[in-house]
């Protein structure tokens, strides 16, 4: 792919009410509570991760970028802009998850934001007010539905919620002329999500990969190469953990069954649930967890489990017994994404900040602290100046082979999401 393409026409989009019922189903409420209690939202984004930056980087020049206005558009064509006040109001309001921004060795918070302000004169009001996707959506939904400014110019949302905002026409189409670095440096594995073809409305903040982690001592010689080994080997009975996040666990199961998580059918989903139910009934699976698998894995209560790469990076650094593998069938990757909501006052400033984090130096400093998958190509040399181990870690900078093994869970309709969450809640006992 040579560039980011505009998204196709959305004239067939249904009315908002058909997609977004006001009331969540019991299964969706249960899924939300799982996320708050022990999913990724239950702990800070750093989780067990520690800062490893080697000091602030001297950032290169950011040229003056042209600002092209975007005309107001209806729900079938994209988000609705308001008058852009970027030229007169040198600020941008950025809402993100907690502990999802760099801190240097001295404890100085957010040096990359400071560098951006120093270079551009644009002040960033940075707010860590996202703790859960559903919770945050409930916070901004009334304003977006009423066509009002949320007071935010950038929000960071996990892919499925980012897809919802785009589908509803509540995110603004981005101006490529303000995003030259993002346009050029976006990693290939994140370029074509089915919910935002060509990244017309969003750019990834970080990627989140799901892999198999294991405790070599607890395995005691048992060979593990695939999810099937976890689910079927009687020597691992009662010492296997899976994740409470439906898309991660079902996605990895579909891959293990030679099904594509980007194209599966209802029957495929039911077959994956049935396969997992068999392992639940036989007590092969010890339990479904969120980030708390880290304690089970290090203690040996889990011999092997599904895990998020960001945690595995630190677990490996702290314990020689912990390692990970990528099954031959592939692995799941999702992303947290930057979007500009409707009626944002500082769209051009927001685009300049998005683009800034696609410069290799800024991206490297961020990656060194966060340790999730960096979505920016060309950062290895800069990251090596800060942390050589991180630069050589495929969980932070996947090589081409690992990128090729990455798979994404397809977008779900509201009806599908309700039905699938109900079945998964029954499986996990939530």
CSV table of C-alpha atoms in Angstrom, one decimal:
chain,number,residue,atom,x,y,z
A,1,UNK,CA,0.0,0.0,0.0
A,2,UNK,CA,1.4,3.4,-1.0
A,3,UNK,CA,-0.9,5.6,0.9
A,4,UNK,CA,-4.0,6.1,3.1
A,5,UNK,CA,-7.1,5.9,0.9
A,6,UNK,CA,-10.3,7.8,1.7
A,7,UNK,CA,-13.0,5.6,3.2
A,8,UNK,CA,-15.7,4.3,0.8
A,9,UNK,CA,-19.1,5.8,0.7
A,10,UNK,CA,-21.3,5.0,3.6
A,11,UNK,CA,-24.7,5.7,2.0
A,12,UNK,CA,-25.9,2.3,3.1
A,13,UNK,CA,-25.4,3.0,6.8
A,14,UNK,CA,-28.5,2.3,8.9
A,15,UNK,CA,-30.0,4.9,11.3
A,16,UNK,CA,-28.2,5.2,14.6
A,17,UNK,CA,-31.1,3.8,16.6
A,18,UNK,CA,-30.8,0.5,14.7
A,19,UNK,CA,-27.2,0.1,15.7
A,20,UNK,CA,-27.2,1.5,19.2
A,21,UNK,CA,-30.0,0.5,21.6
A,22,UNK,CA,-30.2,2.7,24.7
A,23,UNK,CA,-30.2,-0.3,27.0
A,24,UNK,CA,-27.4,-2.8,27.2
A,25,UNK,CA,-28.2,-6.5,27.3
A,26,UNK,CA,-27.4,-8.3,30.5
A,27,UNK,CA,-24.4,-10.0,28.8
A,28,UNK,CA,-23.1,-6.6,27.6
A,29,UNK,CA,-23.4,-5.3,31.2
A,30,UNK,CA,-21.5,-8.4,32.4
A,31,UNK,CA,-18.8,-7.8,29.8
A,32,UNK,CA,-18.4,-4.2,31.0
A,33,UNK,CA,-18.2,-5.3,34.6
A,34,UNK,CA,-15.6,-8.0,33.7
A,35,UNK,CA,-13.5,-5.3,32.0
A,36,UNK,CA,-13.7,-2.9,35.0
A,37,UNK,CA,-13.1,-5.7,37.5
A,38,UNK,CA,-10.2,-7.6,35.9
A,39,UNK,CA,-9.8,-6.8,32.3
A,40,UNK,CA,-7.4,-4.4,30.7
A,41,UNK,CA,-9.4,-1.5,32.3
A,42,UNK,CA,-8.9,-2.8,35.8
A,43,UNK,CA,-5.3,-1.9,36.0
A,44,UNK,CA,-3.3,1.0,34.7
A,45,UNK,CA,-2.0,0.7,31.1
A,46,UNK,CA,1.5,0.2,32.6
A,47,UNK,CA,0.2,-2.7,34.7
A,48,UNK,CA,3.5,-4.3,35.8
A,49,UNK,CA,5.5,-2.4,33.3
A,50,UNK,CA,8.3,-0.1,34.4
A,51,UNK,CA,9.7,3.0,32.8
A,52,UNK,CA,12.8,2.3,30.8
A,53,UNK,CA,13.4,5.5,29.1
A,54,UNK,CA,16.9,7.0,29.1
A,55,UNK,CA,16.0,10.7,29.2
A,56,UNK,CA,14.2,13.1,26.9
A,57,UNK,CA,15.0,13.0,23.2
A,58,UNK,CA,15.9,16.0,21.2
A,59,UNK,CA,13.1,16.1,18.7
A,60,UNK,CA,13.4,17.2,15.1
A,61,UNK,CA,11.6,19.9,13.3
A,62,UNK,CA,7.9,19.9,12.6
A,63,UNK,CA,7.2,21.9,9.5
A,64,UNK,CA,4.3,24.2,9.2
A,65,UNK,CA,1.5,22.1,7.8
A,66,UNK,CA,-1.4,23.3,5.7
A,67,UNK,CA,-4.8,23.3,7.2
A,68,UNK,CA,-7.7,22.3,4.9
A,69,UNK,CA,-11.2,22.7,6.3
A,70,UNK,CA,-13.6,19.8,6.1
A,71,UNK,CA,-17.2,20.7,5.2
A,72,UNK,CA,-20.0,19.5,7.4
A,73,UNK,CA,-21.2,16.1,6.5
A,74,UNK,CA,-24.2,13.9,7.4
A,75,UNK,CA,-24.0,10.5,9.1
A,76,UNK,CA,-23.6,8.7,5.8
A,77,UNK,CA,-20.5,10.6,4.8
A,78,UNK,CA,-18.6,11.0,8.1
A,79,UNK,CA,-18.4,13.3,11.1
A,80,UNK,CA,-19.5,16.9,11.4
A,81,UNK,CA,-17.0,19.6,11.8
A,82,UNK,CA,-17.5,23.0,13.5
A,83,UNK,CA,-15.5,26.1,12.9
A,84,UNK,CA,-11.8,25.2,13.4
A,85,UNK,CA,-10.3,27.6,16.0
A,86,UNK,CA,-6.8,26.1,15.7
A,87,UNK,CA,-5.2,29.1,14.2
A,88,UNK,CA,-6.4,31.5,17.0
A,89,UNK,CA,-6.5,29.1,19.9
A,90,UNK,CA,-3.1,27.4,20.2
A,91,UNK,CA,-4.3,24.4,22.2
A,92,UNK,CA,-5.5,20.9,21.9
A,93,UNK,CA,-7.6,18.8,24.4
A,94,UNK,CA,-6.5,15.2,24.6
A,95,UNK,CA,-8.3,12.5,26.5
A,96,UNK,CA,-6.5,9.2,27.1
A,97,UNK,CA,-6.3,6.2,29.4
A,98,UNK,CA,-4.4,6.3,32.7
A,99,UNK,CA,-0.7,5.7,32.6
A,100,UNK,CA,-0.6,5.6,28.8
A,101,UNK,CA,1.9,8.4,28.2
A,102,UNK,CA,5.7,8.7,28.7
A,103,UNK,CA,7.4,9.5,32.0
A,104,UNK,CA,11.2,10.0,32.0
A,105,UNK,CA,13.7,8.5,34.5
A,106,UNK,CA,13.5,11.5,36.7
A,107,UNK,CA,9.8,11.1,37.1
A,108,UNK,CA,9.0,14.0,34.8
A,109,UNK,CA,5.6,13.4,33.3
A,110,UNK,CA,4.9,13.5,29.6
A,111,UNK,CA,8.1,15.0,28.2
A,112,UNK,CA,7.0,14.3,24.6
A,113,UNK,CA,4.0,16.5,25.1
A,114,UNK,CA,6.3,19.2,26.5
A,115,UNK,CA,8.5,18.9,23.4
A,116,UNK,CA,5.5,19.2,21.1
A,117,UNK,CA,4.4,22.4,22.8
A,118,UNK,CA,7.9,23.8,22.8
A,119,UNK,CA,8.2,23.2,19.1
A,120,UNK,CA,4.7,24.2,17.9
A,121,UNK,CA,3.4,26.6,20.5
A,122,UNK,CA,0.3,24.5,20.9
A,123,UNK,CA,-0.5,23.8,24.5
A,124,UNK,CA,-1.9,20.3,25.3
A,125,UNK,CA,-4.5,19.8,28.0
A,126,UNK,CA,-3.9,16.2,28.7
A,127,UNK,CA,-6.6,14.4,30.7
A,128,UNK,CA,-6.5,10.7,31.9
A,129,UNK,CA,-10.2,10.3,32.1
A,130,UNK,CA,-10.7,7.0,30.2
A,131,UNK,CA,-10.9,4.0,32.4
A,132,UNK,CA,-13.3,1.8,30.4
A,133,UNK,CA,-14.6,2.1,26.8
A,134,UNK,CA,-18.3,1.6,27.7
A,135,UNK,CA,-18.0,4.0,30.7
A,136,UNK,CA,-16.4,6.7,28.6
A,137,UNK,CA,-18.8,6.2,25.7
A,138,UNK,CA,-21.7,6.8,28.2
A,139,UNK,CA,-19.9,10.1,29.2
A,140,UNK,CA,-19.6,11.6,25.7
A,141,UNK,CA,-22.6,10.0,24.0
A,142,UNK,CA,-25.2,12.6,25.1
A,143,UNK,CA,-23.1,15.5,23.6
A,144,UNK,CA,-22.3,13.7,20.4
A,145,UNK,CA,-25.9,12.6,19.9
A,146,UNK,CA,-27.0,16.3,20.4
A,147,UNK,CA,-24.4,17.6,18.0
A,148,UNK,CA,-22.4,19.3,20.7
A,149,UNK,CA,-18.7,19.7,21.4
A,150,UNK,CA,-17.5,17.2,23.9
A,151,UNK,CA,-14.6,19.5,24.9
A,152,UNK,CA,-12.1,17.0,23.5
A,153,UNK,CA,-10.1,17.3,20.3
A,154,UNK,CA,-8.6,13.8,20.6
A,155,UNK,CA,-9.9,10.7,22.2
A,156,UNK,CA,-8.2,7.3,22.4
A,157,UNK,CA,-10.7,4.4,22.0
A,158,UNK,CA,-10.2,0.6,21.5
A,159,UNK,CA,-10.9,-0.5,18.0
A,160,UNK,CA,-14.5,-1.8,18.5
A,161,UNK,CA,-15.6,1.5,20.1
A,162,UNK,CA,-13.7,3.6,17.5
A,163,UNK,CA,-15.6,1.6,14.9
A,164,UNK,CA,-18.9,2.5,16.6
A,165,UNK,CA,-18.2,6.3,16.6
A,166,UNK,CA,-17.2,6.2,12.9
A,167,UNK,CA,-20.3,4.1,12.1
A,168,UNK,CA,-22.5,6.6,13.9
A,169,UNK,CA,-20.9,9.6,12.1
A,170,UNK,CA,-19.5,11.0,15.3
A,171,UNK,CA,-15.8,11.1,14.3
A,172,UNK,CA,-14.4,13.6,11.8
A,173,UNK,CA,-12.6,12.5,8.7
A,174,UNK,CA,-8.9,13.4,9.0
A,175,UNK,CA,-7.1,15.7,6.6
A,176,UNK,CA,-4.1,13.7,5.1
A,177,UNK,CA,-2.3,17.0,4.4
A,178,UNK,CA,-1.8,17.5,8.1
A,179,UNK,CA,-0.6,13.9,8.6
A,180,UNK,CA,2.5,13.4,6.5
A,181,UNK,CA,4.4,11.3,9.0
A,182,UNK,CA,1.4,9.2,10.0
A,183,UNK,CA,0.6,8.7,6.3
A,184,UNK,CA,4.1,7.4,5.6
A,185,UNK,CA,5.0,5.6,8.8
A,186,UNK,CA,1.9,3.7,9.9
A,187,UNK,CA,2.8,0.0,10.2
A,188,UNK,CA,1.3,-2.2,7.5
A,189,UNK,CA,-0.4,-4.5,10.0
A,190,UNK,CA,-2.6,-1.6,11.2
A,191,UNK,CA,-3.4,0.1,7.9
A,192,UNK,CA,-6.6,-1.7,6.8
A,193,UNK,CA,-9.0,-2.4,9.6
A,194,UNK,CA,-12.4,-3.3,8.3
A,195,UNK,CA,-14.0,-0.6,10.4
A,196,UNK,CA,-11.9,2.2,9.0
A,197,UNK,CA,-10.5,1.3,5.5
A,198,UNK,CA,-7.4,3.3,4.8
A,199,UNK,CA,-7.5,5.0,8.2
A,200,UNK,CA,-9.6,7.9,7.0
A,201,UNK,CA,-10.9,8.6,10.6
A,202,UNK,CA,-8.3,7.2,13.0
A,203,UNK,CA,-4.7,6.4,13.7
A,204,UNK,CA,-3.5,3.8,16.3
A,205,UNK,CA,-2.0,5.0,19.5
A,206,UNK,CA,-0.7,1.6,20.5
A,207,UNK,CA,-1.4,-2.1,19.5
A,208,UNK,CA,-2.3,-4.8,22.0
A,209,UNK,CA,-1.3,-8.3,21.0
A,210,UNK,CA,-2.6,-11.6,22.5
A,211,UNK,CA,0.0,-14.4,22.7
A,212,UNK,CA,0.5,-17.6,24.7
A,213,UNK,CA,2.7,-17.1,27.8
A,214,UNK,CA,4.1,-20.0,29.8
A,215,UNK,CA,6.1,-20.8,32.9
A,216,UNK,CA,9.0,-23.1,31.9
A,217,UNK,CA,9.4,-24.4,35.4
A,218,UNK,CA,5.7,-25.2,35.8
A,219,UNK,CA,5.5,-26.9,32.4
A,220,UNK,CA,8.2,-29.3,33.5
A,221,UNK,CA,9.1,-30.4,30.1
A,222,UNK,CA,5.5,-30.4,28.6
A,223,UNK,CA,5.7,-29.1,25.0
A,224,UNK,CA,3.5,-26.2,24.1
A,225,UNK,CA,3.2,-24.9,20.6
A,226,UNK,CA,-0.5,-24.1,20.1
A,227,UNK,CA,-3.7,-23.3,21.9
A,228,UNK,CA,-4.7,-27.0,21.3
A,229,UNK,CA,-1.8,-28.0,23.6
A,230,UNK,CA,-3.3,-25.9,26.4
A,231,UNK,CA,-6.9,-27.2,25.8
A,232,UNK,CA,-6.2,-30.9,25.2
A,233,UNK,CA,-3.0,-32.0,27.1
A,234,UNK,CA,-4.1,-33.8,30.3
A,235,UNK,CA,-0.7,-33.0,31.9
A,236,UNK,CA,-1.9,-29.3,32.0
A,237,UNK,CA,-5.3,-30.0,33.4
A,238,UNK,CA,-6.3,-27.3,35.9
A,239,UNK,CA,-3.2,-25.2,35.0
A,240,UNK,CA,-4.5,-23.2,32.0
A,241,UNK,CA,-5.8,-19.7,31.9
A,242,UNK,CA,-7.8,-17.9,29.2
A,243,UNK,CA,-8.8,-14.2,29.0
A,244,UNK,CA,-12.1,-12.6,30.0
A,245,UNK,CA,-12.0,-10.5,26.9
A,246,UNK,CA,-14.2,-12.2,24.4
A,247,UNK,CA,-12.5,-11.0,21.2
A,248,UNK,CA,-9.1,-12.2,22.5
A,249,UNK,CA,-10.1,-15.7,23.7
A,250,UNK,CA,-12.6,-16.5,20.9
A,251,UNK,CA,-10.2,-15.0,18.3
A,252,UNK,CA,-7.3,-17.2,19.4
A,253,UNK,CA,-9.6,-20.2,19.5
A,254,UNK,CA,-10.9,-19.5,15.9
A,255,UNK,CA,-7.3,-19.3,14.7
A,256,UNK,CA,-6.5,-22.6,16.4
A,257,UNK,CA,-9.5,-24.1,14.5
A,258,UNK,CA,-8.2,-22.7,11.1
A,259,UNK,CA,-10.9,-20.1,11.0
A,260,UNK,CA,-10.3,-16.4,10.2
A,261,UNK,CA,-11.4,-14.1,13.0
A,262,UNK,CA,-11.9,-11.4,10.3
A,263,UNK,CA,-14.4,-13.5,8.4
A,264,UNK,CA,-16.0,-16.0,10.7
A,265,UNK,CA,-19.7,-17.0,10.7
A,266,UNK,CA,-22.2,-17.6,13.6
A,267,UNK,CA,-21.6,-21.3,13.2
A,268,UNK,CA,-17.8,-20.8,13.5
A,269,UNK,CA,-18.4,-18.8,16.7
A,270,UNK,CA,-20.6,-21.5,18.2
A,271,UNK,CA,-18.0,-24.1,17.3
A,272,UNK,CA,-15.3,-22.1,19.1
A,273,UNK,CA,-17.5,-21.7,22.2
A,274,UNK,CA,-18.3,-25.5,22.1
A,275,UNK,CA,-14.6,-26.3,22.0
A,276,UNK,CA,-13.9,-24.0,25.0
A,277,UNK,CA,-16.9,-25.4,26.9
A,278,UNK,CA,-15.5,-28.9,26.6
A,279,UNK,CA,-12.3,-27.7,28.2
A,280,UNK,CA,-14.3,-25.9,30.9
A,281,UNK,CA,-16.4,-28.9,31.7
A,282,UNK,CA,-13.3,-31.2,31.9
A,283,UNK,CA,-11.6,-28.6,34.2
A,284,UNK,CA,-8.7,-28.3,31.8
A,285,UNK,CA,-9.1,-24.5,32.1
A,286,UNK,CA,-8.4,-23.3,35.7
A,287,UNK,CA,-10.1,-19.9,35.1
A,288,UNK,CA,-10.7,-16.9,32.9
A,289,UNK,CA,-8.8,-13.8,34.0
A,290,UNK,CA,-7.9,-10.3,33.2
A,291,UNK,CA,-4.5,-8.9,34.0
A,292,UNK,CA,-4.4,-10.9,37.2
A,293,UNK,CA,-3.1,-13.9,35.2
A,294,UNK,CA,0.3,-12.4,35.9
A,295,UNK,CA,0.4,-13.6,39.5
A,296,UNK,CA,-0.9,-17.1,38.5
A,297,UNK,CA,1.7,-17.4,35.8
A,298,UNK,CA,4.7,-16.3,38.0
A,299,UNK,CA,3.6,-18.5,40.9
A,300,UNK,CA,3.2,-21.5,38.6
A,301,UNK,CA,-0.6,-21.9,39.2
A,302,UNK,CA,-0.8,-21.4,35.5
A,303,UNK,CA,1.6,-23.4,33.4
A,304,UNK,CA,0.4,-21.6,30.4
A,305,UNK,CA,-2.2,-19.0,29.5
A,306,UNK,CA,-3.3,-16.4,27.0
A,307,UNK,CA,-1.6,-13.1,27.8
A,308,UNK,CA,-1.2,-9.5,26.6
A,309,UNK,CA,2.2,-8.8,25.2
A,310,UNK,CA,2.7,-5.6,27.2
A,311,UNK,CA,2.6,-7.6,30.4
A,312,UNK,CA,4.8,-10.4,29.0
A,313,UNK,CA,7.6,-7.9,28.2
A,314,UNK,CA,7.9,-7.1,31.9
A,315,UNK,CA,7.3,-10.6,33.2
A,316,UNK,CA,10.1,-11.9,31.0
A,317,UNK,CA,12.4,-9.1,32.4
A,318,UNK,CA,11.6,-10.1,36.0
A,319,UNK,CA,11.6,-13.9,35.7
A,320,UNK,CA,13.8,-16.2,33.7
A,321,UNK,CA,11.0,-18.8,33.9
A,322,UNK,CA,8.5,-16.8,31.8
A,323,UNK,CA,8.4,-16.8,28.1
A,324,UNK,CA,5.9,-16.6,25.2
A,325,UNK,CA,5.2,-18.2,21.9
A,326,UNK,CA,3.3,-17.2,18.7
A,327,UNK,CA,1.3,-20.2,17.5
A,328,UNK,CA,1.7,-21.2,13.8
A,329,UNK,CA,-2.0,-20.4,13.4
A,330,UNK,CA,-1.3,-16.7,14.3
A,331,UNK,CA,-2.2,-14.4,17.1
A,332,UNK,CA,-4.7,-11.6,17.8
A,333,UNK,CA,-3.9,-7.9,17.7
A,334,UNK,CA,-6.3,-5.1,18.6
A,335,UNK,CA,-5.5,-1.4,18.8
A,336,UNK,CA,-6.3,1.8,20.8
A,337,UNK,CA,-6.9,4.6,18.4
A,338,UNK,CA,-6.8,8.4,18.2
A,339,UNK,CA,-10.0,10.0,16.8
A,340,UNK,CA,-11.2,13.6,16.5
A,341,UNK,CA,-14.8,13.8,17.7
A,342,UNK,CA,-17.5,15.8,16.0
A,343,UNK,CA,-17.6,19.5,16.8
A,344,UNK,CA,-14.0,19.5,18.1
A,345,UNK,CA,-12.7,23.1,18.2
A,346,UNK,CA,-9.1,22.4,17.4
A,347,UNK,CA,-9.1,19.8,14.6
A,348,UNK,CA,-6.0,21.0,12.8
A,349,UNK,CA,-4.0,21.1,16.1
A,350,UNK,CA,-5.3,17.6,16.9
A,351,UNK,CA,-4.1,16.4,13.6
A,352,UNK,CA,-0.7,17.9,14.1
A,353,UNK,CA,-0.4,16.1,17.5
A,354,UNK,CA,-1.4,12.8,16.0
A,355,UNK,CA,1.2,13.3,13.3
A,356,UNK,CA,3.8,14.2,15.8
A,357,UNK,CA,3.5,10.8,17.5
A,358,UNK,CA,4.3,9.1,14.1
A,359,UNK,CA,7.7,10.7,14.0
A,360,UNK,CA,10.2,8.0,14.9
A,361,UNK,CA,11.8,9.8,17.8
A,362,UNK,CA,8.6,10.7,19.5
A,363,UNK,CA,7.2,7.2,18.8
A,364,UNK,CA,10.3,5.6,20.2
A,365,UNK,CA,10.2,7.5,23.5
A,366,UNK,CA,6.6,6.6,23.9
A,367,UNK,CA,7.2,2.9,23.1
A,368,UNK,CA,10.1,2.8,25.6
A,369,UNK,CA,7.8,3.7,28.4
A,370,UNK,CA,4.6,1.9,27.5
A,371,UNK,CA,6.0,-1.4,26.1
A,372,UNK,CA,2.9,-2.2,24.0
A,373,UNK,CA,3.1,-2.7,20.2
A,374,UNK,CA,4.4,0.4,18.5
A,375,UNK,CA,2.3,1.1,15.3
A,376,UNK,CA,5.0,3.3,13.8
A,377,UNK,CA,7.6,2.0,11.3
A,378,UNK,CA,11.2,3.1,11.4
A,379,UNK,CA,11.6,3.5,15.2
A,380,UNK,CA,14.1,0.8,15.9
A,381,UNK,CA,17.2,2.9,15.6
A,382,UNK,CA,15.7,5.6,17.8
A,383,UNK,CA,14.4,3.1,20.4
A,384,UNK,CA,17.8,1.4,20.6
A,385,UNK,CA,19.3,4.7,21.7
A,386,UNK,CA,16.9,4.6,24.7
A,387,UNK,CA,16.6,0.8,25.4
A,388,UNK,CA,18.3,-1.7,23.2
A,389,UNK,CA,16.4,-4.6,24.6
A,390,UNK,CA,13.1,-2.9,23.8
A,391,UNK,CA,14.3,-2.2,20.3
A,392,UNK,CA,15.0,-5.9,19.8
A,393,UNK,CA,11.8,-7.2,21.4
A,394,UNK,CA,9.3,-8.5,18.9
A,395,UNK,CA,6.4,-7.8,21.3
A,396,UNK,CA,7.2,-4.1,21.0
A,397,UNK,CA,8.5,-3.9,17.4
A,398,UNK,CA,7.2,-7.0,15.5
A,399,UNK,CA,9.3,-8.1,12.6
A,400,UNK,CA,7.7,-8.7,9.2
A,401,UNK,CA,7.1,-12.3,9.9
A,402,UNK,CA,5.3,-11.6,13.2
A,403,UNK,CA,3.3,-8.8,11.6
A,404,UNK,CA,2.2,-11.2,9.0
A,405,UNK,CA,0.9,-13.6,11.7
A,406,UNK,CA,-1.2,-10.9,13.3
A,407,UNK,CA,-5.0,-11.2,12.9
A,408,UNK,CA,-7.8,-8.8,13.9
A,409,UNK,CA,-11.4,-9.6,15.1
A,410,UNK,CA,-14.0,-8.5,12.6
A,411,UNK,CA,-16.4,-5.7,13.4
A,412,UNK,CA,-19.7,-6.8,14.9
A,413,UNK,CA,-23.2,-5.5,14.5
A,414,UNK,CA,-25.1,-4.6,17.6
A,415,UNK,CA,-27.1,-7.8,17.3
A,416,UNK,CA,-24.1,-9.9,16.9
A,417,UNK,CA,-22.3,-8.3,19.9
A,418,UNK,CA,-25.3,-9.0,22.1
A,419,UNK,CA,-25.6,-12.6,21.1
A,420,UNK,CA,-21.9,-13.3,21.2
A,421,UNK,CA,-21.4,-11.7,24.6
A,422,UNK,CA,-24.3,-13.7,26.0
A,423,UNK,CA,-22.8,-17.0,24.9
A,424,UNK,CA,-19.3,-16.0,26.2
A,425,UNK,CA,-20.7,-14.9,29.5
A,426,UNK,CA,-22.4,-18.3,29.9
A,427,UNK,CA,-19.0,-20.0,29.0
A,428,UNK,CA,-17.0,-18.0,31.5
A,429,UNK,CA,-19.6,-18.0,34.3
A,430,UNK,CA,-19.8,-14.2,34.4
